[in-house]
Every structure is written in C-alpha cells, then in structure tokens.
Coordinates of C-alpha atoms in Angstrom, one line a residue:
X1 CA 70.6 -31.1 28.6
X2 CA 72.2 -32.7 25.7
X3 CA 75.7 -31.6 26.9
X4 CA 75.2 -33.6 30.1
X5 CA 74.8 -37.1 28.1
X6 CA 77.7 -39.5 29.2
X7 CA 80.2 -40.0 26.3
X8 CA 80.3 -43.8 25.9
X9 CA 83.6 -45.1 24.7
X10 CA 83.6 -46.9 21.5
X11 CA 84.5 -50.3 23.1
X12 CA 81.3 -50.4 24.4
X13 CA 79.7 -50.6 21.0
X14 CA 82.3 -52.8 19.4
X15 CA 82.7 -55.3 22.5
X16 CA 86.5 -54.4 23.3
X17 CA 87.9 -54.4 26.7
X18 CA 89.8 -51.5 28.0
X19 CA 89.7 -48.6 30.3
X20 CA 86.5 -47.6 32.2
X21 CA 84.3 -45.2 30.5
X22 CA 85.0 -41.6 31.6
X23 CA 82.3 -38.9 31.8
X24 CA 82.6 -35.6 30.0
X25 CA 82.7 -32.6 32.2
X26 CA 79.6 -30.3 32.0
X27 CA 80.3 -27.8 29.3
X28 CA 78.2 -25.0 30.7
X29 CA 79.7 -25.2 34.5
X30 CA 82.5 -23.0 35.8
X31 CA 83.8 -25.8 37.6
X32 CA 84.4 -27.8 34.6
X33 CA 86.2 -24.8 32.9
X34 CA 88.4 -24.2 36.0
X35 CA 89.5 -28.0 36.0
X36 CA 90.7 -27.4 32.4
X37 CA 92.9 -24.5 33.5
X38 CA 94.8 -26.4 36.2
X39 CA 97.6 -28.4 35.7
X40 CA 96.5 -32.0 35.7
X41 CA 98.1 -34.5 38.1
X42 CA 100.3 -37.3 36.7
X43 CA 97.7 -40.1 37.5
X44 CA 95.0 -38.1 35.7
X45 CA 97.3 -37.5 32.7
X46 CA 97.9 -41.2 32.6
X47 CA 94.3 -42.0 32.8
X48 CA 93.3 -39.3 30.3
X49 CA 96.0 -40.7 27.8
X50 CA 94.6 -44.1 28.2
X51 CA 90.9 -43.1 27.6
X52 CA 91.2 -40.4 24.9
X53 CA 91.5 -42.7 22.0
X54 CA 88.1 -44.3 23.0
X55 CA 86.3 -41.3 24.0
X56 CA 83.6 -39.8 21.7
X57 CA 83.9 -36.3 20.8
X58 CA 81.6 -33.9 22.8
X59 CA 78.5 -33.1 20.9
X60 CA 78.8 -29.5 19.4
X61 CA 76.1 -27.1 18.4
X62 CA 76.4 -28.1 14.6
X63 CA 76.2 -31.9 15.5
X64 CA 72.9 -31.8 17.4
X65 CA 69.9 -33.1 15.7
X66 CA 67.7 -30.4 14.7
X67 CA 64.0 -30.3 14.1
X68 CA 62.8 -29.3 10.6
X69 CA 61.2 -25.8 11.0
X70 CA 57.5 -25.9 10.9
X71 CA 55.9 -24.6 7.8
X72 CA 53.1 -22.0 8.3
X73 CA 49.7 -22.7 7.1
X74 CA 50.2 -20.0 4.6
X75 CA 53.2 -21.5 3.3
X76 CA 51.6 -24.9 3.0
X77 CA 48.7 -23.5 1.1
X78 CA 51.0 -21.7 -1.4
X79 CA 52.6 -25.1 -2.2
X80 CA 49.1 -26.8 -2.9
X81 CA 48.4 -27.1 -6.7
X82 CA 45.7 -24.6 -8.0
X83 CA 43.3 -27.3 -8.3
X84 CA 43.3 -28.0 -4.7
X85 CA 44.0 -24.2 -3.5
X86 CA 40.9 -23.1 -5.4
X87 CA 38.5 -26.0 -5.1
X88 CA 35.0 -24.9 -5.0
X89 CA 33.5 -24.3 -1.6
X90 CA 29.9 -23.5 -2.4
X91 CA 27.5 -24.1 -5.1
X92 CA 28.1 -20.8 -6.8
X93 CA 31.7 -21.7 -7.2
X94 CA 30.8 -24.7 -9.5
X95 CA 31.3 -24.5 -13.1
X96 CA 28.5 -26.8 -13.5
X97 CA 24.9 -26.3 -15.1
X98 CA 22.5 -25.2 -12.5
X99 CA 20.0 -27.8 -13.8
X100 CA 22.5 -30.8 -13.1
X101 CA 23.0 -29.3 -9.6
X102 CA 19.3 -29.2 -9.1
X103 CA 18.9 -32.8 -10.3
X104 CA 21.4 -34.1 -8.0
X105 CA 20.2 -32.1 -5.2
X106 CA 16.7 -33.4 -5.7
X107 CA 17.5 -36.9 -6.1
X108 CA 19.5 -36.7 -2.6
X109 CA 16.6 -35.2 -0.9
X110 CA 14.0 -37.6 -2.2
X111 CA 16.2 -40.9 -1.4
X112 CA 17.5 -39.6 1.9
X113 CA 15.3 -37.4 3.8
X114 CA 11.9 -38.5 2.2
X115 CA 12.9 -42.4 2.3
X116 CA 10.2 -44.7 3.5
X117 CA 10.9 -46.9 6.5
X118 CA 10.8 -50.2 4.6
X119 CA 12.4 -48.9 1.3
X120 CA 15.2 -50.5 0.0
X121 CA 18.5 -48.9 -1.2
X122 CA 18.8 -46.7 -4.3
X123 CA 21.6 -46.3 -6.7
X124 CA 22.7 -43.0 -8.5
X125 CA 25.0 -43.0 -11.6
X126 CA 26.8 -39.8 -12.3
X127 CA 28.5 -39.9 -15.8
X128 CA 30.2 -37.3 -17.8
X129 CA 33.6 -36.4 -19.3
X130 CA 36.7 -36.1 -17.0
X131 CA 36.7 -32.6 -15.3
X132 CA 33.1 -31.6 -15.5
X133 CA 32.5 -31.3 -11.8
X134 CA 30.8 -34.6 -10.9
X135 CA 32.5 -35.2 -7.7
X136 CA 32.7 -31.6 -6.6
X137 CA 29.2 -31.3 -7.0
X138 CA 28.4 -34.3 -5.0
X139 CA 30.7 -33.2 -2.2
X140 CA 29.3 -29.8 -1.8
X141 CA 25.7 -31.0 -1.9
X142 CA 26.5 -33.6 0.7
X143 CA 28.1 -31.0 2.9
X144 CA 25.1 -28.5 2.5
X145 CA 22.6 -31.2 3.3
X146 CA 24.6 -32.5 6.2
X147 CA 25.3 -36.0 4.9
X148 CA 28.4 -38.3 5.7
X149 CA 30.2 -39.5 2.7
X150 CA 31.8 -43.0 3.0
X151 CA 34.1 -43.5 -0.1
X152 CA 35.4 -46.9 -1.4
X153 CA 39.0 -46.8 -2.4
X154 CA 40.8 -49.7 -4.1
X155 CA 43.3 -51.4 -1.9
X156 CA 46.8 -50.8 -3.2
X157 CA 48.3 -54.1 -2.6
X158 CA 47.3 -57.5 -0.8
X159 CA 49.7 -59.3 1.5
X160 CA 50.7 -62.6 -0.2
X161 CA 53.4 -65.1 0.8
X162 CA 56.0 -66.5 -1.5
X163 CA 54.2 -70.0 -1.4
X164 CA 50.8 -68.3 -2.5
X165 CA 52.6 -66.7 -5.4
X166 CA 54.1 -70.1 -6.4
X167 CA 50.7 -71.6 -6.1
X168 CA 49.2 -69.0 -8.2
X169 CA 51.8 -69.1 -11.0
X170 CA 52.6 -72.8 -11.0
X171 CA 52.0 -75.1 -13.8
X172 CA 48.7 -76.5 -12.4
X173 CA 47.3 -73.4 -10.9
X174 CA 44.3 -71.5 -12.1
X175 CA 45.3 -67.9 -12.9
X176 CA 41.7 -66.5 -12.3
X177 CA 42.1 -66.9 -8.7
X178 CA 44.6 -63.9 -8.4
X179 CA 43.8 -61.1 -6.2
X180 CA 40.7 -59.7 -8.0
X181 CA 38.6 -62.3 -6.2
X182 CA 39.7 -60.9 -2.9
X183 CA 39.3 -57.4 -4.2
X184 CA 35.6 -58.1 -5.1
X185 CA 35.1 -59.8 -1.6
X186 CA 36.6 -56.7 0.1
X187 CA 34.3 -54.4 -1.8
X188 CA 31.1 -56.4 -0.8
X189 CA 32.4 -56.3 2.7
X190 CA 32.7 -52.6 2.7
X191 CA 29.2 -52.2 1.4
X192 CA 27.9 -54.4 4.2
X193 CA 29.9 -52.4 6.9
X194 CA 29.2 -48.8 5.4
X195 CA 25.4 -49.8 5.3
X196 CA 25.7 -50.9 8.9
X197 CA 28.0 -48.6 10.7
X198 CA 28.8 -44.8 10.6
X199 CA 32.3 -43.8 9.9
X200 CA 34.8 -42.8 12.6
X201 CA 34.4 -39.4 13.9
X202 CA 37.7 -37.3 13.4
X203 CA 38.8 -34.2 15.5
X204 CA 36.6 -31.2 14.4
X205 CA 33.8 -33.3 12.8
X206 CA 30.4 -33.3 14.3
X207 CA 28.6 -36.3 15.3
X208 CA 25.0 -35.1 14.5
X209 CA 25.2 -36.1 10.9
X210 CA 23.1 -39.5 11.0
X211 CA 22.4 -39.5 7.2
X212 CA 25.0 -40.6 4.9
X213 CA 25.8 -41.9 1.5
X214 CA 28.2 -44.3 -0.1
X215 CA 30.4 -43.0 -3.0
X216 CA 32.1 -45.4 -5.3
X217 CA 34.5 -43.6 -7.9
X218 CA 37.2 -46.3 -8.1
X219 CA 35.5 -49.6 -9.2
X220 CA 37.3 -52.8 -8.7
X221 CA 39.0 -54.0 -12.0
X222 CA 37.4 -57.3 -11.5
X223 CA 33.9 -56.0 -12.4
X224 CA 35.1 -54.8 -15.7
X225 CA 36.0 -58.5 -16.5
X226 CA 32.9 -59.8 -14.8
X227 CA 30.1 -57.3 -14.6
X228 CA 27.8 -60.1 -13.6
X229 CA 29.3 -60.2 -10.0
X230 CA 28.8 -56.5 -9.6
X231 CA 25.2 -56.9 -10.7
X232 CA 24.6 -59.7 -7.9
X233 CA 26.1 -57.4 -5.3
X234 CA 23.9 -54.5 -6.3
X235 CA 20.9 -56.7 -6.2
X236 CA 21.7 -57.7 -2.6
X237 CA 22.5 -54.0 -1.8
X238 CA 19.1 -52.7 -3.2
X239 CA 17.3 -55.3 -1.1
X240 CA 18.9 -54.8 2.3
X241 CA 20.4 -51.3 2.3
X242 CA 19.3 -48.3 4.1
X243 CA 21.4 -45.5 2.4
X244 CA 22.0 -44.4 -1.1
X245 CA 24.9 -45.6 -3.3
X246 CA 26.3 -43.2 -5.9
X247 CA 28.5 -44.3 -8.7
X248 CA 30.7 -41.8 -10.6
X249 CA 32.0 -42.9 -14.0
X250 CA 34.1 -40.7 -16.4
X251 CA 33.2 -41.2 -20.1
X252 CA 36.0 -41.9 -22.4
X253 CA 36.1 -40.9 -26.3
X254 CA 36.9 -44.4 -27.4
X255 CA 33.8 -46.6 -28.5
X256 CA 34.3 -48.9 -25.3
X257 CA 32.1 -47.3 -22.6
X258 CA 32.5 -48.3 -18.9
X259 CA 29.0 -47.5 -18.3
X260 CA 27.5 -49.7 -20.9
X261 CA 29.5 -52.8 -19.8
X262 CA 28.9 -52.1 -16.0
X263 CA 25.4 -50.9 -16.2
X264 CA 23.6 -52.3 -19.2
X265 CA 20.0 -51.4 -19.7
X266 CA 18.4 -54.4 -18.1
X267 CA 20.2 -53.8 -14.9
X268 CA 19.2 -50.1 -14.8
X269 CA 15.7 -50.9 -15.4
X270 CA 15.8 -53.6 -12.7
X271 CA 17.1 -52.0 -10.1
X272 CA 15.7 -48.4 -11.0
X273 CA 19.2 -46.8 -11.2
X274 CA 18.9 -43.1 -11.9
X275 CA 21.5 -41.9 -14.5
X276 CA 22.5 -38.2 -14.5
X277 CA 24.7 -37.3 -17.3
X278 CA 27.2 -34.2 -16.9
X279 CA 28.1 -32.2 -20.2
X280 CA 31.7 -30.6 -20.4
X281 CA 32.0 -27.4 -19.0
X282 CA 30.9 -24.4 -21.1
X283 CA 33.7 -21.9 -22.0
X284 CA 31.7 -19.1 -20.4
X285 CA 31.7 -20.9 -17.1
X286 CA 35.4 -21.8 -17.4
X287 CA 36.3 -18.3 -18.1
X288 CA 34.6 -17.1 -15.0
X289 CA 36.6 -19.7 -13.0
X290 CA 40.1 -18.8 -14.5
X291 CA 39.4 -15.0 -14.1
X292 CA 38.6 -15.7 -10.5
X293 CA 41.8 -17.5 -10.0
X294 CA 43.8 -15.0 -11.9
X295 CA 42.4 -12.2 -9.9
X296 CA 43.1 -13.9 -6.6
X297 CA 46.8 -14.6 -7.5
X298 CA 47.2 -10.9 -8.7
X299 CA 46.0 -9.7 -5.5
X300 CA 48.5 -11.9 -3.6
X301 CA 51.2 -10.1 -5.4
X302 CA 53.0 -13.3 -6.4
X303 CA 55.6 -13.1 -9.0
X304 CA 53.6 -15.0 -11.6
X305 CA 53.2 -14.2 -15.3
X306 CA 49.7 -12.8 -15.7
X307 CA 47.7 -13.8 -18.8
X308 CA 45.4 -11.6 -20.5
X309 CA 41.8 -12.2 -21.7
X310 CA 42.9 -13.5 -25.0
X311 CA 45.4 -15.8 -23.7
X312 CA 42.6 -17.2 -21.3
X313 CA 40.1 -17.8 -24.1
X314 CA 42.9 -19.7 -26.1
X315 CA 43.6 -21.6 -23.0
X316 CA 40.0 -22.5 -22.3
X317 CA 39.6 -23.8 -26.0
X318 CA 42.6 -26.2 -25.6
X319 CA 41.0 -27.9 -22.7
X320 CA 37.9 -29.6 -24.2
X321 CA 35.6 -28.6 -21.3
X322 CA 38.0 -30.1 -18.5
X323 CA 38.0 -27.6 -15.8
X324 CA 40.7 -29.4 -14.0
X325 CA 43.0 -29.4 -16.9
X326 CA 42.3 -25.8 -17.6
X327 CA 43.3 -24.8 -14.0
X328 CA 46.5 -27.0 -14.3
X329 CA 47.4 -25.4 -17.6
X330 CA 46.9 -21.9 -16.2
X331 CA 49.1 -22.6 -13.2
X332 CA 51.8 -24.0 -15.5
X333 CA 51.5 -20.9 -17.9
X334 CA 51.7 -18.5 -15.1
X335 CA 54.8 -19.8 -13.6
X336 CA 57.5 -17.3 -13.1
X337 CA 60.8 -17.8 -15.0
X338 CA 59.3 -19.7 -17.8
X339 CA 60.7 -18.0 -20.8
X340 CA 59.0 -20.7 -23.0
X341 CA 55.6 -19.7 -22.0
X342 CA 56.2 -16.0 -22.0
X343 CA 57.7 -16.2 -25.4
X344 CA 54.7 -18.1 -26.7
X345 CA 52.0 -16.0 -25.1
X346 CA 53.8 -12.8 -26.4
X347 CA 53.7 -14.4 -29.8
X348 CA 49.9 -14.9 -29.6
X349 CA 49.3 -11.2 -28.3
X350 CA 51.2 -10.1 -31.4
X351 CA 49.1 -12.3 -33.4
X352 CA 45.8 -11.0 -32.1
X353 CA 46.7 -7.4 -32.3
X354 CA 47.7 -7.9 -35.9
X355 CA 44.3 -9.5 -36.6
X356 CA 42.4 -6.7 -35.0
X357 CA 44.1 -4.2 -37.3
X358 CA 43.2 -6.2 -40.4
X359 CA 40.1 -5.6 -42.3
X360 CA 36.9 -6.8 -40.7
X361 CA 36.2 -10.5 -41.5
X362 CA 33.1 -12.5 -40.7
X363 CA 32.6 -14.3 -37.6
X364 CA 32.3 -17.5 -39.2
X365 CA 35.7 -17.2 -41.0
X366 CA 37.3 -16.3 -37.8
X367 CA 35.8 -19.3 -36.3
X368 CA 37.2 -21.4 -39.2
X369 CA 40.7 -20.0 -38.8
X370 CA 40.8 -20.8 -35.1
X371 CA 39.8 -24.4 -35.7
X372 CA 42.9 -25.0 -37.7
X373 CA 45.9 -22.9 -36.7
X374 CA 45.1 -22.0 -33.0
X375 CA 43.9 -25.3 -31.9
X376 CA 47.1 -26.9 -32.9
X377 CA 49.4 -24.3 -31.2
X378 CA 47.3 -24.1 -28.1
X379 CA 48.6 -27.8 -27.4
X380 CA 51.9 -26.3 -26.7
X381 CA 50.4 -24.9 -23.3
X382 CA 49.6 -28.5 -22.0
X383 CA 46.0 -28.5 -23.2
X384 CA 44.2 -31.9 -23.6
X385 CA 44.0 -33.7 -27.0
X386 CA 41.0 -32.4 -28.8
X387 CA 38.0 -34.9 -28.6
X388 CA 34.5 -35.0 -29.5
X389 CA 31.8 -37.4 -28.4
X390 CA 30.5 -39.7 -31.2
X391 CA 27.0 -38.1 -31.7
X392 CA 28.4 -34.5 -31.7
X393 CA 30.9 -35.4 -34.3
X394 CA 28.2 -37.3 -36.4
X395 CA 26.0 -34.0 -36.1
X396 CA 28.8 -32.1 -37.4
X397 CA 29.1 -34.2 -40.6
X398 CA 25.4 -34.5 -41.2
X399 CA 24.6 -30.7 -40.5
X400 CA 27.7 -29.8 -42.6
X401 CA 27.7 -26.1 -41.7
X402 CA 29.3 -23.8 -44.6
X403 CA 30.2 -20.2 -44.9
X404 CA 29.4 -18.0 -47.8
X405 CA 32.3 -17.3 -50.3
X406 CA 32.3 -14.4 -52.9
X407 CA 32.7 -15.3 -56.4
X408 CA 35.9 -13.4 -56.7
X409 CA 37.6 -15.4 -53.8
X410 CA 36.6 -18.7 -55.1
X411 CA 37.4 -20.1 -58.5
X412 CA 34.4 -20.9 -60.7
X413 CA 33.7 -24.4 -62.0
X414 CA 32.9 -25.1 -65.9
X415 CA 29.2 -24.7 -66.8
X416 CA 28.9 -28.5 -67.2
X417 CA 30.3 -29.0 -63.4
X418 CA 28.3 -26.0 -62.1
X419 CA 25.7 -28.5 -60.3
X420 CA 28.8 -29.6 -58.0
X421 CA 29.4 -25.9 -56.7
X422 CA 29.2 -25.9 -52.9
X423 CA 30.1 -23.2 -50.3
X424 CA 33.1 -23.8 -48.2
X425 CA 32.9 -26.2 -45.3
X426 CA 33.6 -25.0 -41.7
X427 CA 34.9 -28.4 -40.8
X428 CA 37.4 -30.7 -42.0
X429 CA 35.8 -34.2 -42.1
X430 CA 39.1 -36.2 -41.5
X431 CA 39.8 -34.2 -38.3
X432 CA 36.2 -34.9 -37.1
X433 CA 36.6 -38.8 -37.5
X434 CA 40.1 -38.5 -35.9
X435 CA 38.7 -36.7 -32.9
X436 CA 35.8 -39.0 -32.5
X437 CA 38.4 -41.8 -31.5
X438 CA 36.5 -44.4 -33.5
X439 CA 37.7 -46.5 -36.5
X440 CA 36.7 -45.5 -39.9
X441 CA 34.5 -48.2 -40.6
X442 CA 32.6 -47.9 -37.2
X443 CA 32.1 -44.2 -37.9
X444 CA 30.8 -45.1 -41.3
X445 CA 28.2 -47.4 -39.6
X446 CA 26.7 -44.6 -37.6
X447 CA 26.7 -42.3 -40.7
X448 CA 25.0 -45.0 -42.6
X449 CA 22.3 -45.6 -40.1
X450 CA 21.1 -41.9 -39.6
X451 CA 22.2 -40.0 -43.0
X452 CA 18.6 -40.6 -44.5
X453 CA 16.7 -38.6 -42.0
X454 CA 18.5 -35.4 -43.2
X455 CA 17.9 -35.7 -47.0
X456 CA 14.9 -34.3 -48.6
X457 CA 15.7 -35.6 -52.3
X458 CA 15.5 -39.2 -53.4
X459 CA 18.4 -38.5 -56.1
X460 CA 20.5 -37.1 -53.2
X461 CA 19.9 -40.3 -51.2
X462 CA 21.0 -42.5 -54.2
X463 CA 24.4 -40.4 -54.7
X464 CA 25.0 -40.8 -50.9
X465 CA 24.3 -44.5 -50.9
X466 CA 26.8 -45.0 -53.7
X467 CA 29.4 -43.1 -51.7
X468 CA 28.9 -45.3 -48.5
X469 CA 28.9 -48.5 -50.9
X470 CA 32.4 -47.4 -52.2
X471 CA 33.7 -46.6 -48.8
X472 CA 32.5 -50.0 -47.6
X473 CA 34.2 -51.6 -50.7
X474 CA 37.7 -49.9 -49.7
X475 CA 37.6 -51.9 -46.4
X476 CA 36.4 -55.1 -47.8
X477 CA 40.1 -56.6 -47.9
X478 CA 41.1 -57.6 -44.5
X479 CA 44.8 -57.4 -45.2
X480 CA 44.5 -53.7 -46.1
X481 CA 41.6 -52.6 -43.7
X482 CA 43.9 -50.9 -41.3
X483 CA 45.5 -48.8 -44.2
X484 CA 42.4 -48.1 -46.0
X485 CA 40.1 -47.2 -43.1
X486 CA 41.0 -43.7 -43.2
X487 CA 40.4 -43.3 -46.9
X488 CA 37.0 -45.0 -46.4
X489 CA 35.9 -42.7 -43.8
X490 CA 37.1 -39.7 -46.0
X491 CA 35.1 -41.0 -48.9
X492 CA 31.9 -41.6 -46.9
X493 CA 31.8 -38.3 -44.9
X494 CA 32.8 -36.1 -47.8
X495 CA 30.5 -38.0 -50.2
X496 CA 27.4 -37.6 -47.7
X497 CA 28.2 -34.0 -47.2
X498 CA 28.6 -33.3 -51.0
X499 CA 25.4 -35.3 -52.0
X500 CA 23.1 -33.3 -49.7
X501 CA 22.2 -30.5 -52.2
X502 CA 19.8 -29.1 -49.7
X503 CA 22.6 -27.8 -47.7
X504 CA 25.1 -26.9 -50.1
X505 CA 25.1 -23.3 -49.4
X506 CA 25.2 -21.1 -46.4
X507 CA 22.1 -19.6 -46.7
X508 CA 20.3 -23.0 -46.5
X509 CA 21.6 -23.9 -43.2
X510 CA 18.4 -23.1 -41.1
X511 CA 15.0 -25.2 -41.0
X512 CA 16.5 -28.6 -40.1
X513 CA 15.8 -28.6 -36.3
X514 CA 16.7 -31.3 -34.0
X515 CA 16.4 -34.9 -35.1
X516 CA 17.5 -37.9 -33.0
X517 CA 20.5 -39.9 -33.8
X518 CA 20.5 -43.8 -33.3
X519 CA 23.1 -46.5 -33.0
X520 CA 23.4 -48.9 -36.1
X521 CA 21.1 -51.8 -36.4
X522 CA 24.2 -53.7 -37.5
X523 CA 25.0 -54.4 -33.9
X524 CA 21.6 -56.1 -33.3
X525 CA 22.0 -58.0 -36.4
X526 CA 25.6 -59.1 -35.8
X527 CA 24.6 -60.1 -32.3
X528 CA 21.7 -62.1 -33.7
X529 CA 24.0 -63.6 -36.2
X530 CA 26.4 -65.0 -33.7
X531 CA 23.6 -66.5 -31.6
X532 CA 22.2 -68.1 -34.7
X533 CA 25.5 -69.7 -35.7
X534 CA 25.9 -71.2 -32.0
X535 CA 22.3 -72.5 -32.3
X536 CA 22.6 -73.9 -35.6
X537 CA 26.0 -75.6 -34.8
X538 CA 24.5 -77.3 -31.7
X539 CA 21.0 -78.2 -33.1
X540 CA 22.1 -79.6 -36.3
X541 CA 25.6 -81.0 -35.5
X542 CA 24.8 -84.3 -37.4
X543 CA 25.0 -82.5 -40.7
X544 CA 28.6 -81.6 -40.3
X545 CA 28.4 -78.4 -42.2
X546 CA 29.8 -74.8 -41.2
X547 CA 27.2 -72.5 -39.6
X548 CA 26.9 -70.1 -42.6
X549 CA 26.1 -73.1 -45.0
X550 CA 23.5 -74.5 -42.3
X551 CA 21.8 -71.2 -42.3
X552 CA 22.0 -70.2 -46.0
X553 CA 21.7 -73.5 -47.7
X554 CA 20.3 -76.3 -45.4
X555 CA 17.7 -74.7 -43.3
X556 CA 16.0 -73.0 -46.2
X557 CA 15.6 -76.3 -47.8
X558 CA 14.5 -78.0 -44.6
X559 CA 11.9 -75.3 -44.2
X560 CA 10.1 -76.5 -47.4
X561 CA 9.8 -79.9 -46.2
X562 CA 7.2 -81.4 -43.8
X563 CA 9.4 -83.8 -41.6
X564 CA 7.9 -84.7 -38.4
X565 CA 11.2 -86.3 -37.2
X566 CA 12.5 -83.0 -36.0
X567 CA 12.2 -81.9 -32.4
X568 CA 10.6 -78.8 -31.0
X569 CA 13.8 -76.7 -30.8
X570 CA 14.7 -77.5 -34.5
X571 CA 11.4 -76.7 -35.8
X572 CA 11.4 -73.3 -34.0
X573 CA 14.7 -72.5 -35.2
X574 CA 14.0 -73.5 -38.9
X575 CA 10.8 -71.3 -38.8
X576 CA 12.9 -68.4 -37.4
X577 CA 15.9 -68.5 -39.6
X578 CA 14.7 -70.6 -42.7
X579 CA 12.0 -68.5 -43.7
X580 CA 12.0 -64.9 -44.7
X581 CA 9.5 -62.6 -43.1
X582 CA 6.7 -61.6 -45.4
X583 CA 7.0 -57.9 -44.5
X584 CA 6.8 -55.0 -47.0
X585 CA 8.0 -52.2 -44.8
X586 CA 10.8 -53.2 -42.4
X587 CA 11.7 -51.1 -39.3
X588 CA 14.6 -49.3 -38.4

C-alpha cells in the first residue's frame, strides 16, 4: 500500500512550475516490470528526462516508517526499579510494626464504616521518618477495606502571561500575590470537589466502592509560610465533610519540624486530629524484605551480583531504618559488571572471615567497633547519612552505656586521680551531637533540662552543672559562637557523662528504668520574654526606654508606688512583670 503512493514532484512543495507530476509505477505488479524492460518511445524518453529531476525517489524498505517494537510485560517489569517491582501487596509484606497497622486500620473502620449520619469530617495525621511505610500501609489498608483514595498533587506550573509577570515583579507590585495564593485556592477547591464527587472510574476498576478517603502527602508550600490559612480550611472541612482526610508528613532530623508548624497542639485538640507516629523500620524486618528480594532475583537467573547475609546486614545498618533506601542500595550493589561494588563486598567478606578466626571478643566490643569503622565504610554503598532523632540522641548521652575493660588493657591512673577512673564509653558524644542535626547550643539546652532526673548524688549534680556553665560561657561571644559551638557541646556532653558516678562502670548500667524527657523550659521563657518586650514598649512608650530597661529598672520601681493614674493594662503588666512571685519551689 505504501508503494502505491503518488510521488509528488519537489516543485509542488516549493511552488515551482514545470512538468506535470508523474505517477510511479507499482513496484509489485508484473506490468510495471515489463514496461521497464521494453525500449521506451522517444516521447516517453523526453517526458521522463524532463520529469526525472523533480521526481522523488521511490520509498524503499529501509525508508519506510517503522513502528517501535512493543515491549512485553515481562520486559517492562524488569526495567522497573526494585522499589516498584517488589512493592508490598499485602499486610504481611509490610515491614511495619503490626501495632501501627492495627492502629491505622482501627481508625479507618471507626471513621468510615461506623460514622454517624450527622458526624463531621475527621483528620488523621501519619508521621514518621522517610521510608518507614506510611504511604504503603495506607494504600494496602484502603484496598483491603474497599476504599477509594483521592490524592492531592501540587500543580507543577500555572499559566501566566507576560503582563501578569510584569505586574508581579514591577516596582509597585506586591510580591506576596505570586502563584501561592492560587495554589491554596486550588487546594481548597480540590477538598470541596473530592468531598462532593467520586473519582472517575478507569478501565478495570469496580464502581462498587462508595466509601473513600482523601490523601494529602504533597502539602502546598504556602501553608508552610502561612499555617493559619491551612487551619481555616481544615475547620471548614471538619464542619462540612463526609469523608476522612489523611495527611502524611515525613519527619526531618533538623530541629524545624513541619508537623509542629502545620499542626500545633491547639489545632490538634480543637479539630480532634489523630496522630499516629511510625518508627524507623527495624533491622530484622528489613532483613526479611531484603532476603525475599534477593531470593526472588536469584530464582529468575538474572546475572546480578548476589550478596551474602553479612553484606545484607551491613547494608541494613547503613540505611538508618529507611526501607526504600535499603532496596535501592541493594539494587545498586547487585548490578552486574560493577567492579567497584564487587571489590568492596569482597573486602568486607575477607574482613568478616578474619574477624571470625580471631579470638572471641565480647558482643559489646564488637558493637563498638562496628559503630566506628563499618558505619563509615558502608556509606560507599549509597547508604543514607546516619541520623538520630533528638530524644534518642539525648538518651544515648544521659544513659551513657559503657563496656568493661580489664586492668591490663587499660592504663591505670595515679592514686590521687583514681576517683576519675571510668569504663570505656560505647559512644562518641561528638558523633551523637553531629548525627542529631542540631546546633551545639540547642543540644545543650535539652541536656540541661533533663540531666538532673538521672543523677542520684548532689555532688555529681554540682559537677555536671559546672560543666554546663562552662559550656554556656564558651558560646557567650557572638562573633566566635559558630566556631565554639562544637567545643561547647563536647564539654557539656562529656562533662555530664563523667560527672555521673552512678553510671561510671559497666556493672552499674541496670536499674535506671524509663524516664520521660522534656523540651527546654527556655523556649517558653524566651517566648514570654519577647511578648513582654512588645507589651512594655507599647504600654510605656512615653518613657522612651529600651524594653530591657523598662522591665528590669522602671517596672520594679513603679510596682512599689501606688499611682492611681495608670490604666488597667499598665497595672496588670506591672503586677505581672514588676513583682517577683513569692514561691519557694518553682515548677519544671
């Protein structure tokens, strides 16, 4: 059929005039071949000589457009990343604690199937570190319960004309009217439509699922700058909605948590938001998943480099409880023709065999060695940067686990310094502070707030408080604070650890039990101080004094005077700030 197309002369495309277009003979017919064999007539020869330069070449087999060969489903499956290829299909495939799965399932059943007719909308907040199975758990439970999931996705770009951009970035324009306003409006419109209408039925989907939930994992950026707008939308949603709303927020290891800014305690209590916090995936659960994937790859006879159990354990330790990162690292390490990875794992195998042949060492010592050398080497496999949650890092410092060391292996102190003898620490305090992703001064605040509950001797408390005071003094100079913060954190952590004589030796580790940790009271005091400065400046502006002088010099003096000329706001502020409370025992 393609060979029967008329060959248009080039003049038809470029507008040139000339001989009439001639039609190419059929390549597949015998008549056309016989015409080629016969001697052409003079008229035909003249016409052919005239038309030949303008005639397109007849399309050959190599010039015809070819459709790309379709990939079979098996080939498309092989090209998928292992995270997608081996994604969990059932609850048994999830590497999540059974208790967390049951909590989410119970909440969904309560607020969807047992919902009262006039009951408003409900909000669920799933938090936890990246790669701990939050989204996978929700999707599998929704499928098992027969629920539709309508998910919000941030729009990639909005259509703006050049005039709109000129108006936005002009000299007299308000920069705050950039697209975030439209993004928040789109988000509110999505919640309204998702609550009112069901999603479109795609091919192969059943239309029997009347129950649904709304999933928000990609939160619009405007709400991080203005959380109040999100709170107003949530209040309206809770009053009018008929289906639950689920937010998924991944924690970060730096101090600024998205959960605290977007969902403060007041909003959580007002809207009865349920918060279910996921923990990092346990190494045992991660090993089960990696073993299952490695066995599946080996059964398919793929030419991949197979890792042994020791290598898988090292890989698990380098991923910090992130199952997604572990699977990606496993795929990267198993790639064929990867000499770098093969060389690395062969070295690790040799090292592990040498360690087995050595004399038996205590488990605690093995753990301490792994924490130093292997954790640094495992990062070459693509593992995540080792990070520790704040309170976990704080517990490592306060509980300060140690290992027993024989007298022959440890140099002895002189007699007058024997009281400072301690067993070897299992941790490096500087590494713990660095992995917490907090500044040294901020970590010292948390340590100062919580260390006293773990001391039993008043003399130990005195020594620890002196170390904390020294650490605070090291950061007192603003110009050198960035340089001195690491030294300050080292003095504070090692000072608190060394001062606690009740935990100086390995045999004294037990008997402590669980004790809650608290955030520093400094946050509340600093907030109150900022509010007092603003109030003092506005109430006593006629005195023309800085807020610090107003609160420390003027207000205590005015509190001693009985001046009826003050208004009620000034009198209340003077009584609040100008008088010290007559309390003997202050609270935490």
